[in-house]
Amino acid sequence: MSYITFKNIWKSYDKDPVLKGIDLEVEEGELLTLLGPSGCGKSTLLRCLAGLEHVQQGRILLEGRDITDLDARQRQIGMVFQQYSLFPNMTVAQNMAFGLKIQRLGKAEINDRVREALAMVGLQDKADAYPAQLSGGQQQRVALARAIVTRPKVLLLDEPLSAIDAKLRKNLQSEIRRIQKQLNITTIFVTHDQDEAMVMSDRICLLNGGKIEQMDTPIAIYTHPRTKFAAGFIGSYNVLEPLEFGRVTGDIDLPAQPIAIRPEVLNIAREKQGLPGTYDIQGTVIDSTPRGNVLRYKVEVNGVQLAADTLFRSFSIYENGSKVWLSLEKRNCLQVEEAV
């Protein structure tokens, strides 16, 4: 039996459906990421599980128990929001202890749990500090510790890292994952950042327009997107309609469905490669964009623009207007569906 089950969940605002019959199962101890663009329903689904939103139709089960109509305080769920909502007039330790006092635990146990949580997030020396004296990353760790100190059955994280700079964000991703594994706590993480989802998740649930577009492991969802939307959102694939594919490759045997091609599988060179099992495609560089250690080229081929990635090396830089050859293995041309 799944640890968390969503059965046919519908939710609307002013007759505008945000969730459209969501069926989803979450296993105990896993970190599932709800991924998708703004307005796709990921935060709404999280809030329905937390009891902060009422569903119009469907049921939500936790450990086989129907919690659909339970008050939020009865669900034993911890939540960390994008805004950390720390009490400004309370110290770090007092913020962490607040939920434990609501649970009417003894003073000694509260002190022990707070001390344990402080150590877990590496803030032992900040117990007596106030939120205003902390950095954004430290505040985020306090909010996380406050959520887990009550030992909830489920931890919900609603884009908790979106306001933090890139370098610190990567560190905190690792910290959250470490703590989640250490506690073996079932966690649902919401983000619109596909790179973050790939790093954090056991599985990714990709949402689009209130429906589940695809759900799978990070590797599987990246290498085998099912639909045009999944290919474009997860891996920045080049998605070509059958006629476009024919114009690019010169292949007269057109596919029945759109074709998705990852930028990194397009090998760019000055000379034709002529390798077996590949398409050799001649085009013109029209733009390039540095992306860390990768340089992404935009290459025009018979009126179709393709993105091609290569390692950022000084001896393989092509100027705009350069004539280049793209080598594409046929096995890297993936057929995808129009939609779910």
XYZ file of N, CA and C in Angstrom, residues 74-246:
519
model
N -4.561 18.148 12.486
C -4.709 16.734 12.815
C -3.977 15.809 11.839
N -3.305 16.366 10.851
C -2.738 15.545 9.782
C -1.290 15.126 10.030
N -0.621 15.712 11.017
C 0.784 15.396 11.308
C 1.676 15.603 10.087
N 1.518 16.771 9.496
C 2.279 17.135 8.305
C 3.051 18.417 8.585
N 4.351 18.409 8.272
C 5.185 19.597 8.403
C 5.354 20.266 7.055
N 5.404 21.604 7.066
C 5.471 22.322 5.793
C 6.430 23.496 5.880
N 7.229 23.673 4.830
C 8.127 24.820 4.708
C 7.733 25.585 3.452
N 7.422 26.860 3.622
C 6.973 27.694 2.507
C 8.131 28.464 1.891
N 7.837 29.114 0.753
C 8.817 29.991 0.110
C 9.194 31.134 1.041
N 8.169 31.714 1.708
C 8.430 32.685 2.769
C 8.511 31.890 4.065
N 9.595 32.037 4.789
C 9.861 31.136 5.902
C 8.937 31.348 7.084
N 8.327 32.550 7.191
C 7.313 32.838 8.218
C 7.819 32.527 9.630
N 9.058 32.885 9.907
C 9.580 32.730 11.264
C 9.024 33.845 12.143
N 8.833 33.552 13.416
C 8.354 34.570 14.351
C 9.509 35.529 14.649
N 9.386 36.801 14.257
C 10.531 37.717 14.391
C 10.911 38.026 15.830
N 9.926 37.900 16.750
C 10.195 38.221 18.159
C 10.642 37.009 18.966
N 10.900 35.883 18.282
C 11.363 34.670 18.951
C 12.768 34.322 18.462
N 13.573 33.750 19.340
C 14.889 33.286 18.943
C 14.755 32.034 18.067
N 15.864 31.602 17.511
C 15.877 30.379 16.713
C 15.336 29.208 17.523
N 15.836 29.035 18.722
C 15.381 27.928 19.575
C 13.903 28.043 19.904
N 13.437 29.249 20.166
C 12.024 29.450 20.491
C 11.137 29.172 19.284
N 11.595 29.554 18.085
C 10.854 29.229 16.864
C 10.704 27.724 16.703
N 11.800 27.008 16.961
C 11.768 25.550 16.823
C 10.880 24.900 17.882
N 10.861 25.477 19.063
C 10.111 24.883 20.174
C 8.621 25.151 20.099
N 8.209 26.107 19.276
C 6.807 26.551 19.269
C 5.841 25.392 19.013
N 6.107 24.610 17.945
C 5.201 23.503 17.624
C 5.191 22.421 18.685
N 6.322 22.239 19.356
C 6.407 21.229 20.410
C 5.583 21.644 21.626
N 5.548 22.942 21.900
C 4.719 23.434 23.000
C 3.241 23.247 22.695
N 2.887 23.437 21.418
C 1.499 23.194 20.998
C 1.134 21.731 21.220
N 2.115 20.848 21.046
C 1.888 19.409 21.273
C 1.905 19.051 22.756
N 2.169 20.048 23.603
C 2.170 19.887 25.069
C 3.223 18.876 25.540
N 4.398 18.926 24.925
C 5.489 18.069 25.376
C 6.168 18.691 26.600
N 6.858 17.862 27.363
C 7.553 18.344 28.546
C 8.767 19.194 28.183
N 9.186 20.034 29.097
C 10.280 20.963 28.839
C 11.571 20.237 28.477
N 11.861 19.151 29.180
C 13.100 18.409 28.916
C 13.102 17.827 27.507
N 11.970 17.243 27.092
C 11.900 16.669 25.741
C 11.982 17.756 24.686
N 11.347 18.885 24.936
C 11.426 20.007 23.988
C 12.874 20.442 23.813
N 13.574 20.598 24.921
C 14.980 21.026 24.846
C 15.836 20.013 24.094
N 15.576 18.732 24.334
C 16.347 17.686 23.653
C 16.091 17.714 22.146
N 14.829 17.849 21.761
C 14.483 17.842 20.333
C 15.029 19.076 19.621
N 14.951 20.222 20.274
C 15.471 21.452 19.679
C 16.984 21.349 19.497
N 17.664 20.816 20.504
C 19.107 20.653 20.428
C 19.478 19.696 19.279
N 18.721 18.639 19.141
C 18.953 17.668 18.074
C 18.715 18.304 16.704
N 17.642 19.087 16.583
C 17.330 19.731 15.301
C 18.362 20.788 14.938
N 18.834 21.534 15.927
C 19.876 22.535 15.681
C 21.138 21.885 15.119
N 21.510 20.744 15.695
C 22.687 20.031 15.235
C 22.486 19.506 13.810
N 21.282 19.058 13.522
C 21.000 18.479 12.211
C 21.157 19.507 11.096
N 20.786 20.763 11.377
C 20.896 21.808 10.353
C 22.127 22.690 10.550
N 22.993 22.314 11.494
C 24.251 23.020 11.690
C 24.119 24.429 12.230
N 23.177 24.649 13.133
C 22.956 25.992 13.680
C 23.059 26.006 15.212
N 23.919 25.156 15.752
C 24.041 25.091 17.209
C 24.428 26.442 17.819
N 25.215 27.211 17.089
C 25.693 28.492 17.627
C 24.716 29.645 17.391
N 23.548 29.345 16.799
C 22.567 30.395 16.512
C 21.283 30.236 17.326
N 21.312 29.397 18.348
C 20.097 29.109 19.118
C 19.464 30.367 19.703
N 20.274 31.330 20.122
C 19.751 32.526 20.784
C 19.647 33.727 19.847
N 19.910 33.508 18.561
C 19.804 34.604 17.591
C 18.352 34.777 17.158
N 18.038 35.977 16.674
C 16.699 36.273 16.150
C 16.745 36.207 14.621
N 15.605 35.929 13.967
C 15.588 35.786 12.506
C 16.266 36.936 11.757
N 16.077 38.161 12.230
C 16.664 39.317 11.547
C 18.192 39.283 11.569
N 18.771 38.504 12.459
C 20.226 38.410 12.565
C 20.803 37.281 11.710
N 19.945 36.599 10.976
C 20.367 35.448 10.187
C 20.366 35.765 8.693
N 21.191 35.044 7.955
C 21.164 35.141 6.491
C 19.938 34.396 5.961
N 19.667 34.576 4.668
C 18.537 33.869 4.065
C 18.684 32.362 4.154
N 19.899 31.872 3.939
C 20.129 30.435 4.024
C 19.940 29.895 5.423
N 20.371 30.666 6.414
C 20.191 30.252 7.814
C 18.708 30.262 8.188
N 17.975 31.257 7.729
C 16.534 31.293 7.993
C 15.840 30.081 7.368
N 16.283 29.718 6.167
C 15.693 28.549 5.521
C 15.941 27.293 6.336
N 17.133 27.159 6.906
C 17.446 25.973 7.716
C 16.643 25.964 9.020
N 16.395 27.149 9.587
C 15.549 27.224 10.780
C 14.135 26.763 10.447
N 13.615 27.242 9.300
C 12.263 26.844 8.895
C 12.177 25.335 8.677
N 13.228 24.750 8.094
C 13.256 23.305 7.880
C 13.296 22.572 9.214
N 14.162 23.039 10.133
C 14.266 22.395 11.442
C 12.955 22.505 12.212
N 12.294 23.661 12.110
C 11.016 23.834 12.806
C 9.966 22.863 12.278
N 10.043 22.550 10.992
C 9.072 21.625 10.409
C 9.341 20.179 10.817
N 10.622 19.795 10.950
C 10.927 18.387 11.231
C 11.013 18.079 12.728
N 11.154 19.122 13.559
C 11.330 18.885 14.995
C 10.094 18.246 15.620
N 8.927 18.468 15.004
C 7.683 17.886 15.525
C 7.501 16.432 15.079
N 8.464 15.937 14.284
C 8.447 14.567 13.761
C 7.162 14.259 12.995
N 6.923 15.016 11.933
C 5.709 14.798 11.135
C 5.803 13.517 10.317
N 4.654 13.030 9.887
C 4.629 11.853 9.023
C 5.079 12.204 7.606
N 4.818 13.457 7.215
C 5.139 13.912 5.867
C 5.728 15.311 5.949
N 6.735 15.583 5.121
C 7.322 16.913 5.026
C 7.006 17.487 3.653
N 6.436 18.697 3.633
C 6.087 19.377 2.389
C 6.966 20.616 2.232
N 7.579 20.759 1.079
C 8.485 21.878 0.808
C 7.997 22.617 -0.433
N 7.483 23.830 -0.240
C 6.892 24.596 -1.342
C 7.867 25.673 -1.819
N 8.681 25.320 -2.814
C 9.699 26.215 -3.385
C 10.500 26.953 -2.310
N 11.071 26.234 -1.351
C 11.746 26.893 -0.231
C 13.076 27.544 -0.597
N 13.610 27.259 -1.783
C 14.934 27.770 -2.132
C 14.901 28.839 -3.220
N 13.718 29.253 -3.633
C 13.617 30.132 -4.800
C 14.183 31.525 -4.557
N 14.280 31.969 -3.299
C 14.757 33.326 -3.016
C 16.234 33.357 -2.622
N 16.940 32.225 -2.806
C 18.336 32.114 -2.362
C 19.262 32.105 -3.568
N 20.454 32.701 -3.416
C 21.388 32.782 -4.533
C 21.845 31.392 -4.972
N 22.331 31.322 -6.220
C 22.564 30.043 -6.883
C 23.529 29.131 -6.135
N 24.661 29.660 -5.665
C 25.663 28.823 -5.004
C 25.124 28.248 -3.700
N 24.507 29.096 -2.871
C 23.946 28.628 -1.602
C 22.797 27.658 -1.848
N 22.065 27.909 -2.913
C 20.934 27.042 -3.244
C 21.397 25.604 -3.465
N 22.516 25.439 -4.174
C 23.026 24.090 -4.421
C 23.448 23.411 -3.114
N 24.058 24.183 -2.212
C 24.446 23.619 -0.920
C 23.232 23.168 -0.119
N 22.186 23.995 -0.140
C 20.989 23.670 0.627
C 20.224 22.501 0.009
N 20.285 22.370 -1.301
C 19.688 21.193 -1.930
C 20.307 19.917 -1.359
N 21.628 19.922 -1.251
C 22.335 18.758 -0.706
C 21.982 18.533 0.756
N 21.865 19.625 1.521
C 21.533 19.516 2.940
C 20.129 18.942 3.142
N 19.178 19.448 2.379
C 17.801 18.954 2.498
C 17.744 17.474 2.145
N 18.413 17.097 1.081
C 18.416 15.691 0.664
C 19.068 14.815 1.731
N 20.172 15.284 2.320
C 20.860 14.517 3.369
C 19.946 14.303 4.566
N 19.288 15.361 5.011
C 18.406 15.279 6.182
C 17.206 14.384 5.879
N 16.651 14.524 4.685
C 15.497 13.706 4.307
C 15.841 12.219 4.328
N 17.024 11.880 3.817
C 17.443 10.473 3.823
C 17.758 10.000 5.234
N 18.382 10.875 6.012
C 18.741 10.504 7.384
C 17.506 10.192 8.215
N 16.459 10.983 8.032
C 15.224 10.785 8.794
C 14.285 9.787 8.122
N 14.570 9.470 6.850
C 13.679 8.603 6.066
C 12.253 9.135 6.086
N 12.125 10.458 5.941
C 10.815 11.087 6.012
C 10.248 11.266 4.606
N 9.021 10.852 4.424
C 8.336 10.999 3.145
C 8.182 12.484 2.845
N 8.694 12.912 1.687
C 8.775 14.340 1.390
C 8.245 14.638 -0.006
N 7.455 15.708 -0.095
C 7.008 16.205 -1.395
C 7.558 17.613 -1.565
N 8.291 17.795 -2.651
C 9.026 19.034 -2.913
C 8.434 19.693 -4.155
N 8.124 20.980 -4.067
C 7.569 21.717 -5.203
C 8.617 22.657 -5.770
N 8.787 22.615 -7.094
C 9.695 23.549 -7.749
C 9.265 23.715 -9.202
N 9.704 24.837 -9.812
C 9.507 25.018 -11.252
C 10.849 24.889 -11.983
N 11.903 24.533 -11.210
C 13.267 24.446 -11.734
C 13.601 22.988 -12.038
N 13.728 22.658 -13.327
C 13.969 21.262 -13.702
C 15.316 20.748 -13.223
N 16.327 21.612 -13.168
C 17.635 21.170 -12.675
C 17.553 20.791 -11.198
N 16.836 21.586 -10.416
C 16.648 21.295 -8.999
C 15.898 19.980 -8.809
N 14.889 19.767 -9.633
C 14.120 18.521 -9.556
C 15.001 17.309 -9.859
N 15.884 17.443 -10.838
C 16.771 16.330 -11.194
C 17.703 15.982 -10.047
N 18.199 16.991 -9.337
C 19.153 16.785 -8.238
C 18.479 16.194 -7.004
N 17.266 16.658 -6.713
C 16.641 16.370 -5.425
C 15.869 15.057 -5.358
N 15.356 14.580 -6.466
C 14.224 13.663 -6.434
C 14.557 12.178 -6.525
N 13.714 11.377 -5.890
C 13.635 9.953 -6.208
C 12.776 9.774 -7.454
N 11.652 10.516 -7.471
C 10.793 10.539 -8.657
C 10.329 11.973 -8.901
N 9.996 12.245 -10.153
C 9.470 13.553 -10.550
C 8.075 13.361 -11.110
N 7.153 14.198 -10.625
C 5.796 14.231 -11.167
C 5.654 15.554 -11.909
N 5.634 15.490 -13.226
C 5.550 16.691 -14.056
C 4.085 17.031 -14.301
N 3.697 18.238 -13.881
C 2.313 18.692 -14.029
C 2.210 19.724 -15.141
N 1.082 19.704 -15.830
C 0.827 20.670 -16.889
C -0.675 20.904 -16.981
N -1.092 22.124 -16.715
C -2.511 22.452 -16.825
C -3.407 21.648 -15.910
N -2.912 21.333 -14.701
C -3.739 20.621 -13.734
C -3.780 19.120 -13.905
N -2.979 18.589 -14.822
C -2.920 17.148 -15.055
C -1.476 16.658 -14.949
N -1.342 15.357 -14.685
C -0.008 14.757 -14.658
C 0.423 14.455 -16.077
N 1.488 15.125 -16.511
C 2.018 14.922 -17.857
C 2.866 13.658 -17.918
N 3.696 13.449 -16.887
C 4.551 12.265 -16.826
C 5.094 12.129 -15.421
N 5.284 10.909 -14.957
C 5.888 10.668 -13.653
C 6.867 9.511 -13.776
N 8.114 9.765 -13.331
C 9.135 8.720 -13.433
C 10.365 9.158 -12.652
N 11.400 8.348 -12.663
C 12.668 8.726 -12.045
C 13.286 9.876 -12.847
N 14.175 10.657 -12.236
C 14.803 11.750 -12.986
C 15.479 11.297 -14.279
N 16.213 10.180 -14.222
C 16.917 9.712 -15.421
C 15.929 9.293 -16.499
N 14.900 8.561 -16.105
C 13.938 8.068 -17.090
C 13.140 9.204 -17.723
N 12.750 10.170 -16.914
C 11.936 11.261 -17.448
C 12.774 12.177 -18.343
N 14.083 12.241 -18.073
C 14.980 13.055 -18.908
C 15.297 12.365 -20.230
N 15.578 11.078 -20.157
C 16.003 10.371 -21.367
C 14.839 9.864 -22.209
N 13.652 9.718 -21.604
C 12.498 9.208 -22.359
C 11.236 10.019 -22.064
N 11.229 11.292 -22.461
C 9.998 12.089 -22.287
C 8.873 11.515 -23.135
N 7.667 11.546 -22.590
C 6.534 10.956 -23.311
C 5.888 11.927 -24.287
N 5.900 13.219 -23.954
C 5.142 14.192 -24.738
C 6.017 15.376 -25.157
N 5.491 16.190 -26.063
C 6.188 17.401 -26.491
C 6.447 18.319 -25.302
N 5.451 18.463 -24.426
C 5.622 19.338 -23.272
C 6.737 18.826 -22.369
N 6.742 17.525 -22.070
C 7.773 16.951 -21.197
C 9.161 17.137 -21.806
N 9.283 16.924 -23.109
C 10.573 17.079 -23.773
C 11.059 18.520 -23.703
N 10.167 19.471 -23.903
C 10.556 20.871 -23.874
C 10.849 21.387 -22.487
N 10.143 20.861 -21.478
C 10.297 21.383 -20.123
C 11.457 20.744 -19.376
N 11.626 19.449 -19.519
C 12.634 18.741 -18.737
C 14.030 18.876 -19.323
N 14.188 18.638 -20.597
C 15.535 18.565 -21.140
C 15.878 19.596 -22.184
N 15.036 20.609 -22.357
C 15.264 21.622 -23.401
C 15.490 20.955 -24.758
N 14.745 19.896 -24.995
C 14.869 19.178 -26.263
C 14.531 20.075 -27.450
N 15.116 19.759 -28.596
C 14.604 20.261 -29.871
C 13.416 19.376 -30.229
N 12.246 19.958 -30.347
C 11.057 19.181 -30.694
C 10.633 19.569 -32.105
N 10.692 18.610 -33.023
C 10.421 18.862 -34.434
C 9.166 18.119 -34.880
N 8.305 18.829 -35.586
C 7.176 18.165 -36.220
C 7.708 17.285 -37.352
N 6.943 16.279 -37.789
C 7.447 15.360 -38.820
C 7.991 16.055 -40.065
N 7.298 17.085 -40.564
C 7.778 17.777 -41.751
C 9.083 18.519 -41.470
N 9.204 19.122 -40.275
C 10.444 19.802 -39.902
C 11.591 18.808 -39.819
N 11.311 17.633 -39.257
C 12.338 16.599 -39.152
C 12.851 16.209 -40.536
N 11.940 16.106 -41.489
C 12.334 15.775 -42.852
C 13.185 16.860 -43.482
